[in-house]
Tab-separated table of C-alpha atoms and ligand atoms in Angstrom:
chain	number	residue	atom	x	y	z
A	7	MET	CA	15.098	-15.360	20.392
A	8	CYS	CA	13.007	-14.931	23.499
A	9	SER	CA	9.965	-13.267	24.901
A	10	SER	CA	8.842	-12.842	28.435
A	11	ASP	CA	5.925	-11.604	30.501
A	12	LEU	CA	6.092	-9.645	33.732
A	13	GLY	CA	4.323	-6.564	35.010
A	14	GLY	CA	2.082	-6.698	31.959
A	15	LEU	CA	5.038	-6.113	29.638
A	16	ARG	CA	6.028	-8.604	26.979
A	17	TYR	CA	9.024	-8.346	24.752
A	18	GLY	CA	10.630	-10.015	21.796
A	19	LEU	CA	13.909	-9.405	20.070
A	20	SER	CA	15.748	-10.409	16.979
A	21	SER	CA	18.932	-9.604	15.148
A	22	MET	CA	20.441	-10.426	11.788
A	23	GLN	CA	23.914	-10.049	10.406
A	24	GLY	CA	22.461	-9.192	6.986
A	25	TRP	CA	24.908	-8.429	4.168
A	26	ARG	CA	27.752	-7.333	6.438
A	27	ILE	CA	30.808	-9.511	6.984
A	28	GLU	CA	30.673	-9.076	10.763
A	29	MET	CA	27.901	-8.839	13.345
A	30	GLU	CA	28.637	-5.873	15.583
A	31	ASP	CA	25.210	-5.258	17.144
A	32	ALA	CA	24.390	-6.234	20.718
A	33	HIS	CA	21.412	-5.793	23.028
A	34	SER	CA	20.179	-6.228	26.566
A	35	ALA	CA	16.774	-6.875	28.080
A	36	VAL	CA	16.183	-6.949	31.827
A	37	ILE	CA	12.678	-7.193	33.251
A	38	GLY	CA	12.955	-6.556	36.972
A	39	ILE	CA	16.259	-4.750	37.440
A	40	PRO	CA	18.121	-5.512	40.702
A	41	ASP	CA	17.310	-3.338	43.775
A	42	GLN	CA	14.040	-2.263	42.195
A	43	LYS	CA	10.538	-3.597	41.979
A	44	ASP	CA	10.343	-6.569	39.645
A	45	THR	CA	8.278	-4.521	37.206
A	46	VAL	CA	11.021	-1.954	36.514
A	47	SER	CA	12.699	-2.825	33.224
A	48	TRP	CA	15.625	-1.869	31.055
A	49	PHE	CA	16.097	-2.570	27.371
A	50	ALA	CA	18.885	-1.428	25.078
A	51	VAL	CA	20.272	-1.832	21.580
A	52	PHE	CA	23.933	-1.208	20.758
A	53	ASP	CA	25.187	-0.779	17.206
A	54	GLY	CA	28.924	-1.304	17.032
A	55	HIS	CA	31.293	-0.013	14.377
A	56	ALA	CA	34.938	-0.839	13.583
A	57	GLY	CA	34.510	-4.046	15.584
A	58	GLY	CA	32.156	-5.564	18.131
A	59	ARG	CA	34.151	-5.340	21.338
A	60	VAL	CA	32.714	-2.060	22.624
A	61	SER	CA	29.097	-2.896	21.728
A	62	ALA	CA	29.365	-6.311	23.412
A	63	HIS	CA	30.922	-4.758	26.510
A	64	CYS	CA	28.188	-2.112	26.664
A	65	SER	CA	25.431	-4.715	26.481
A	66	HIS	CA	26.916	-6.467	29.511
A	67	HIS	CA	27.872	-3.473	31.653
A	68	LEU	CA	25.893	-0.317	30.879
A	69	LEU	CA	23.028	-1.063	33.249
A	70	ASP	CA	25.442	-1.956	36.075
A	71	CYS	CA	27.288	1.344	35.587
A	72	ILE	CA	23.965	3.216	35.716
A	73	ARG	CA	22.798	1.287	38.797
A	74	ALA	CA	26.037	2.135	40.596
A	75	SER	CA	24.751	5.709	40.893
A	76	ASP	CA	22.807	6.394	44.099
A	77	GLU	CA	20.888	9.177	42.375
A	78	PHE	CA	19.514	6.681	39.903
A	79	THR	CA	18.727	3.915	42.370
A	80	CYS	CA	17.151	6.166	45.015
A	81	SER	CA	15.048	8.283	42.660
A	82	LEU	CA	13.688	5.161	41.031
A	83	GLN	CA	12.841	3.579	44.387
A	84	GLN	CA	10.960	6.734	45.382
A	85	GLU	CA	9.085	7.305	42.176
A	86	HIS	CA	5.704	7.379	43.899
A	87	SER	CA	6.700	10.061	46.391
A	88	LEU	CA	8.838	12.313	44.178
A	89	SER	CA	7.515	14.835	41.680
A	90	GLN	CA	8.215	14.033	38.026
A	91	GLU	CA	10.801	16.804	37.957
A	92	GLU	CA	12.654	15.553	41.034
A	93	MET	CA	12.626	11.990	39.863
A	94	MET	CA	13.818	12.811	36.345
A	95	GLU	CA	16.645	14.925	37.678
A	96	GLY	CA	17.967	11.923	39.621
A	97	ILE	CA	17.377	9.451	36.811
A	98	LYS	CA	19.023	11.624	34.161
A	99	LYS	CA	22.020	12.377	36.365
A	100	GLY	CA	22.410	8.689	37.150
A	101	ILE	CA	22.119	7.518	33.551
A	102	LEU	CA	24.550	10.206	32.351
A	103	ARG	CA	26.993	9.208	35.070
A	104	GLY	CA	26.627	5.562	34.015
A	105	PHE	CA	27.417	6.375	30.380
A	106	LEU	CA	30.471	8.453	31.338
A	107	GLU	CA	31.734	5.842	33.762
A	108	LEU	CA	31.309	3.040	31.253
A	109	ASP	CA	33.198	5.070	28.656
A	110	GLU	CA	36.104	5.532	31.075
A	111	LYS	CA	36.120	1.801	31.765
A	112	LEU	CA	36.067	1.019	28.045
A	113	ARG	CA	39.114	3.226	27.538
A	114	LYS	CA	41.042	1.012	29.960
A	115	ILE	CA	40.337	-2.304	28.201
A	116	PRO	CA	43.881	-3.380	27.221
A	117	GLU	CA	43.182	-3.791	23.481
A	118	VAL	CA	41.415	-0.425	23.454
A	119	ALA	CA	44.098	1.339	25.497
A	120	SER	CA	46.803	0.043	23.147
A	121	GLY	CA	44.916	1.378	20.120
A	122	GLU	CA	44.621	-2.092	18.611
A	123	ASP	CA	40.830	-1.941	19.049
A	124	LYS	CA	39.275	1.282	17.701
A	125	SER	CA	35.666	0.188	17.956
A	126	GLY	CA	32.750	2.260	19.124
A	127	SER	CA	29.039	1.782	19.682
A	128	THR	CA	25.801	3.707	19.684
A	129	ALA	CA	23.413	3.038	22.549
A	130	VAL	CA	19.681	3.488	22.837
A	131	GLY	CA	18.207	2.382	26.129
A	132	ALA	CA	14.738	2.496	27.629
A	133	LEU	CA	13.880	2.471	31.291
A	134	ILE	CA	10.286	1.561	32.062
A	135	SER	CA	9.032	2.224	35.579
A	136	ASP	CA	5.513	2.153	37.012
A	137	LYS	CA	4.811	5.711	35.902
A	138	TYR	CA	7.304	6.619	33.215
A	139	LEU	CA	9.082	5.660	30.052
A	140	ILE	CA	12.548	7.185	29.711
A	141	ILE	CA	14.545	6.755	26.514
A	142	ALA	CA	18.261	7.572	26.686
A	143	ASN	CA	19.907	7.864	23.292
A	144	CYS	CA	23.524	8.237	22.278
A	145	GLY	CA	24.084	7.939	18.521
A	146	ASP	CA	21.896	6.913	15.602
A	147	SER	CA	20.040	3.894	16.875
A	148	ARG	CA	16.489	4.913	17.762
A	149	GLY	CA	13.655	4.369	20.199
A	150	VAL	CA	10.063	4.953	19.094
A	151	MET	CA	7.010	4.685	21.345
A	152	CYS	CA	3.767	3.896	19.571
A	153	VAL	CA	0.610	5.278	21.148
A	154	GLN	CA	-2.743	4.487	19.534
A	155	GLY	CA	-1.148	3.515	16.245
A	156	LYS	CA	1.210	6.476	15.899
A	157	PRO	CA	4.741	7.401	16.981
A	158	ALA	CA	4.232	9.571	20.081
A	159	LEU	CA	7.804	9.760	21.359
A	160	ALA	CA	10.954	9.185	19.311
A	161	SER	CA	14.616	9.817	19.911
A	162	LEU	CA	16.504	11.969	17.410
A	163	ASP	CA	19.638	10.599	15.756
A	164	HIS	CA	22.973	12.204	16.529
A	165	LYS	CA	24.217	13.011	13.053
A	166	PRO	CA	27.416	15.077	12.756
A	167	SER	CA	25.683	17.630	10.520
A	168	ASN	CA	23.015	18.478	13.136
A	169	GLU	CA	23.693	22.049	14.292
A	170	PRO	CA	24.495	21.422	17.987
A	171	GLU	CA	26.654	18.420	17.087
A	172	LYS	CA	28.525	20.369	14.408
A	173	GLU	CA	29.133	23.181	16.870
A	174	ARG	CA	30.650	20.805	19.446
A	175	ILE	CA	32.797	19.108	16.788
A	176	GLN	CA	34.114	22.453	15.521
A	177	ASN	CA	34.722	23.722	19.058
A	178	ALA	CA	36.862	20.634	19.592
A	179	GLY	CA	38.913	21.498	16.513
A	180	GLY	CA	37.252	19.035	14.158
A	181	SER	CA	35.153	19.417	11.059
A	182	VAL	CA	32.124	17.858	9.417
A	183	MET	CA	32.750	16.676	5.862
A	184	ILE	CA	30.517	14.453	3.735
A	185	GLN	CA	28.251	14.509	6.810
A	186	ARG	CA	30.890	12.694	8.863
A	187	VAL	CA	33.096	13.663	11.784
A	188	ASN	CA	36.425	14.637	10.171
A	189	GLY	CA	35.111	13.062	6.972
A	190	SER	CA	35.170	9.646	8.594
A	191	LEU	CA	32.669	8.720	11.334
A	192	ALA	CA	28.967	8.913	10.436
A	193	VAL	CA	27.736	9.317	14.010
A	194	SER	CA	28.566	12.149	16.417
A	195	ARG	CA	27.850	10.479	19.765
A	196	ALA	CA	28.986	7.043	20.812
A	197	LEU	CA	30.668	4.993	23.477
A	198	GLY	CA	34.244	4.035	22.635
A	199	ASP	CA	35.704	5.663	19.493
A	200	PHE	CA	38.608	6.987	21.544
A	201	GLU	CA	40.453	8.235	18.476
A	202	TYR	CA	37.898	11.041	18.583
A	203	LYS	CA	38.142	11.693	22.317
A	204	ASN	CA	41.649	12.990	22.827
A	205	VAL	CA	41.281	16.747	22.527
A	206	ASP	CA	43.259	18.416	25.336
A	207	GLY	CA	41.418	20.845	27.575
A	208	LYS	CA	37.989	19.510	26.641
A	209	GLY	CA	35.778	17.482	28.955
A	210	PRO	CA	34.311	14.082	28.012
A	211	THR	CA	31.117	15.641	26.630
A	212	GLU	CA	32.958	18.309	24.601
A	213	GLN	CA	34.999	15.958	22.432
A	214	LEU	CA	34.597	15.307	18.688
A	215	VAL	CA	32.478	12.317	19.641
A	216	SER	CA	30.510	12.522	22.886
A	217	PRO	CA	29.227	9.670	25.072
A	218	GLU	CA	26.436	11.876	26.493
A	219	PRO	CA	22.913	10.506	25.980
A	220	GLU	CA	19.867	12.678	25.302
A	221	PHE	CA	16.642	11.950	27.144
A	222	TYR	CA	13.054	11.544	26.024
A	223	ILE	CA	10.426	11.152	28.696
A	224	LYS	CA	6.802	10.148	28.664
A	225	GLU	CA	4.373	9.521	31.435
A	226	ARG	CA	2.855	6.090	30.944
A	227	GLU	CA	-0.769	5.985	29.827
A	228	PRO	CA	-1.965	2.422	30.433
A	229	GLU	CA	-5.092	2.858	28.303
A	230	ARG	CA	-3.243	4.245	25.274
A	231	ASP	CA	0.384	3.024	25.246
A	232	GLU	CA	0.854	0.220	22.717
A	233	PHE	CA	4.481	-0.684	22.140
A	234	LEU	CA	8.034	0.557	22.188
A	235	VAL	CA	10.564	-0.234	19.483
A	236	LEU	CA	14.320	0.007	19.930
A	237	ALA	CA	16.338	-0.646	16.800
A	238	CYS	CA	19.602	0.186	15.125
A	239	ASP	CA	20.003	2.233	11.945
A	240	GLY	CA	19.937	-0.876	9.736
A	241	VAL	CA	16.185	-0.848	10.417
A	242	TRP	CA	15.624	2.930	10.306
A	243	ASP	CA	17.541	3.247	7.005
A	244	VAL	CA	14.530	1.694	5.270
A	245	MET	CA	11.595	2.240	7.682
A	246	SER	CA	10.175	5.519	8.953
A	247	ASN	CA	8.802	5.835	12.495
A	248	GLU	CA	5.272	5.921	11.064
A	249	GLU	CA	5.861	2.860	8.888
A	250	ILE	CA	7.222	0.783	11.726
A	251	CYS	CA	4.291	1.714	13.987
A	252	SER	CA	1.780	0.778	11.280
A	253	PHE	CA	3.577	-2.431	10.381
A	254	ILE	CA	4.077	-3.747	13.923
A	255	GLY	CA	0.552	-2.664	14.941
A	256	HIS	CA	-0.781	-4.638	11.981
A	257	ARG	CA	1.293	-7.756	12.691
A	258	MET	CA	0.074	-7.743	16.306
A	259	LYS	CA	-3.447	-8.197	14.921
A	260	ILE	CA	-2.306	-11.283	12.986
A	261	HIS	CA	-0.407	-13.168	15.683
A	262	GLU	CA	0.887	-12.549	19.181
A	263	ASN	CA	4.446	-13.894	19.026
A	264	LEU	CA	6.687	-10.847	19.399
A	265	GLU	CA	9.797	-12.678	18.312
A	266	THR	CA	8.085	-13.630	15.051
A	267	ILE	CA	7.068	-9.990	14.582
A	268	CYS	CA	10.685	-8.875	15.184
A	269	ASN	CA	11.806	-11.358	12.528
A	270	GLU	CA	9.135	-10.073	10.140
A	271	VAL	CA	10.375	-6.497	10.597
A	272	ILE	CA	13.972	-7.528	9.925
A	273	ASP	CA	13.093	-9.654	6.877
A	274	THR	CA	11.041	-6.761	5.526
A	275	CYS	CA	13.958	-4.345	6.038
A	276	LEU	CA	16.288	-6.765	4.259
A	277	TYR	CA	13.949	-6.860	1.259
A	278	LYS	CA	13.515	-3.101	1.380
A	279	GLY	CA	17.249	-2.936	0.748
A	280	SER	CA	19.001	-2.569	4.126
A	281	ARG	CA	22.662	-3.606	3.825
A	282	ASP	CA	23.561	-3.277	7.508
A	283	ASN	CA	23.440	-5.457	10.622
A	284	MET	CA	19.940	-5.231	12.086
A	285	SER	CA	18.698	-5.519	15.671
A	286	ILE	CA	15.302	-4.814	17.115
A	287	ILE	CA	13.497	-5.147	20.436
A	288	ILE	CA	9.731	-4.749	20.636
A	289	ILE	CA	8.230	-4.172	24.074
A	290	ALA	CA	4.457	-4.603	24.161
A	291	PHE	CA	2.438	-2.749	26.799
A	292	PRO	CA	-0.912	-4.050	28.053
A	293	SER	CA	-2.856	-1.938	25.510
A	294	ALA	CA	-0.952	-3.246	22.492
A	295	PRO	CA	-3.169	-4.433	19.616
A	296	LYS	CA	-4.572	-7.925	20.073
A	297	VAL	CA	-5.115	-10.644	17.500
A	298	ASP	CA	-8.151	-9.597	15.489
A	299	GLN	CA	-10.080	-12.210	13.489
A	300	ALA	CA	-11.125	-9.697	10.806
A	301	ALA	CA	-7.450	-8.831	10.171
A	302	VAL	CA	-6.506	-12.514	10.180
A	303	LYS	CA	-9.193	-13.182	7.550
A	304	ILE	CA	-7.841	-10.433	5.266
A	305	GLU	CA	-4.306	-11.766	5.734
A	306	ASN	CA	-5.422	-15.310	4.826
A	307	GLU	CA	-7.164	-13.991	1.727
A	308	LEU	CA	-4.037	-12.068	0.734
A	309	ASN	CA	-1.918	-15.193	1.164
A	310	ALA	CA	-4.350	-17.218	-0.946
A	311	THR	CA	-4.281	-14.534	-3.662
A	312	LEU	CA	-0.491	-14.432	-3.631
A	313	GLU	CA	-0.302	-18.195	-3.941
A	314	LYS	CA	-2.698	-18.153	-6.889
A	315	LYS	CA	-0.845	-15.296	-8.641
A	316	VAL	CA	2.571	-16.911	-8.210
A	317	ASN	CA	1.151	-20.128	-9.705
A	318	GLU	CA	-0.284	-18.209	-12.662
A	319	ILE	CA	2.901	-16.229	-13.312
A	320	ILE	CA	5.059	-19.340	-13.250
A	321	ALA	CA	2.643	-21.275	-15.492
A	322	SER	CA	2.567	-18.391	-17.988
A	323	LYS	CA	6.352	-18.715	-18.376
A	324	ASP	CA	6.289	-22.509	-18.731
A	325	ASN	CA	7.990	-22.978	-15.383
A	326	ASP	CA	11.022	-20.978	-16.496
A	327	ILE	CA	11.146	-17.727	-14.559
A	328	GLU	CA	13.420	-16.389	-11.856
A	329	LEU	CA	12.084	-15.413	-8.438
A	330	GLN	CA	13.102	-11.793	-8.993
A	331	MET	CA	10.873	-11.654	-12.091
A	332	VAL	CA	7.943	-13.207	-10.225
A	333	HIS	CA	8.320	-10.514	-7.606
A	334	GLN	CA	8.518	-7.819	-10.287
A	335	ARG	CA	5.279	-9.072	-11.837
A	336	LEU	CA	3.571	-8.987	-8.414
A	337	VAL	CA	4.590	-5.366	-7.902
A	338	ASP	CA	2.358	-4.460	-10.841
A	339	GLU	CA	-0.667	-6.274	-9.395
A	340	GLU	CA	-3.174	-4.399	-7.298
A	341	LEU	CA	-3.044	-6.570	-4.213
A	342	VAL	CA	-5.568	-5.992	-1.443
A	343	GLY	CA	-4.581	-6.217	2.221
A	344	LEU	CA	-0.812	-5.747	2.013
A	345	PRO	CA	0.511	-4.956	5.506
A	346	PRO	CA	0.739	-1.166	5.958
A	347	GLY	CA	4.324	0.032	6.362
A	348	GLY	CA	5.652	-3.290	5.078
A	349	GLY	CA	3.998	-3.679	1.677
A	350	LEU	CA	5.024	-6.440	-0.698
A	351	ALA	CA	8.522	-6.571	0.850
A	352	SER	CA	6.933	-7.996	3.988
A	353	LYS	CA	5.459	-10.900	1.978
A	354	LYS	CA	8.691	-11.779	0.189
A	355	VAL	CA	9.544	-14.720	2.447
A	356	PHE	CA	6.044	-16.117	1.854
A	357	ILE	CA	6.356	-15.606	-1.926
A	358	GLU	CA	9.785	-17.227	-1.936
A	359	ASP	CA	8.401	-20.285	-0.121
A	360	ILE	CA	5.653	-20.771	-2.718
A	361	TYR	CA	8.176	-20.340	-5.524
A	362	LYS	CA	10.547	-22.905	-4.064
A	363	LYS	CA	7.714	-25.352	-3.579
A	364	LEU	CA	6.628	-25.009	-7.209
A	365	LEU	CA	10.106	-24.892	-8.722
A	366	PRO	CA	12.431	-26.688	-6.329
A	367	GLU	CA	15.160	-27.040	-8.987
A	368	ILE	CA	15.275	-23.397	-10.131
A	369	GLY	CA	14.634	-22.380	-6.541
A	370	ARG	CA	17.868	-24.004	-5.487
A	371	ALA	CA	19.863	-22.631	-8.409
A	372	HIS	CA	18.727	-19.012	-8.287
A	373	VAL	CA	17.713	-18.100	-4.770
B	26	MN	MN1	24.373	0.052	11.873
């Protein structure tokens, strides 16, 4: 959809409705947030459920609610004179305040207040300043920072069966059944979801579902930091943190368009079996992998091999074979140079294109 370059950061993002009937994900990307240096950035992914109203609202207003806090704005402006501890105290307080304030505002949206709209949304946001990376997570979307090829910082999902979450839910008079809050909601922290936030005598962060984010902080290391990934559970359902770091790191050696890489991740997740909406933002730091001619050569050889194999398989069946069977036959081949973390699933679009070119008629009927 777009990519940009400022302060040495580049980003790309992509989203796909996938197999779901509705698209409830939303995102935001702001390089150069107001009142700050133009290198301070904010990125976030929101995964809505039971409708898209809350997630859409969050993508438009969360940063403004956070910025409204003086603690946040001042600590960020003084990052070079404050100690890490002092700065983080202000930032965390400000972000928490922003989440709580936004949740109160959401409750007052007429359709939400009337109970007609019961939607909720997870939120994973990343603030990138000169010196730090701060991930704030509420729910089961996830942020993963890749440093020298490996996940070095990753948020943990708020699942109802996690011990501290379960304790809060039970203290609020609820229960965790089939790993869901009251047997129903699969995530234990979210914005919105006011059906789960009406327990008398309990504060906003003590309810069955809490809007409180958890923080993950890393000092930036310009020589080592490669890229940050924010994505919703539709991606993480089928990709581990390690796999996504390997896959994206590999694709960065093949081409430099981050939006294309985002699309490749999402296509790969679709073919790995994800049934959900999918959204992803990749933020590349100056030390992200660069296009590498040796990797490009291996990729070209792999593509040539795939093209040859697909031709052979189709010819062996007298031009009468479904795409699914072609793919099945390729699984059994020992292919060299498949992208790590993505495997054959990441080449499925390429395989499909060759198939359609060779068998345009069957291609139309069966794909
Ligand atoms: Mn989802």
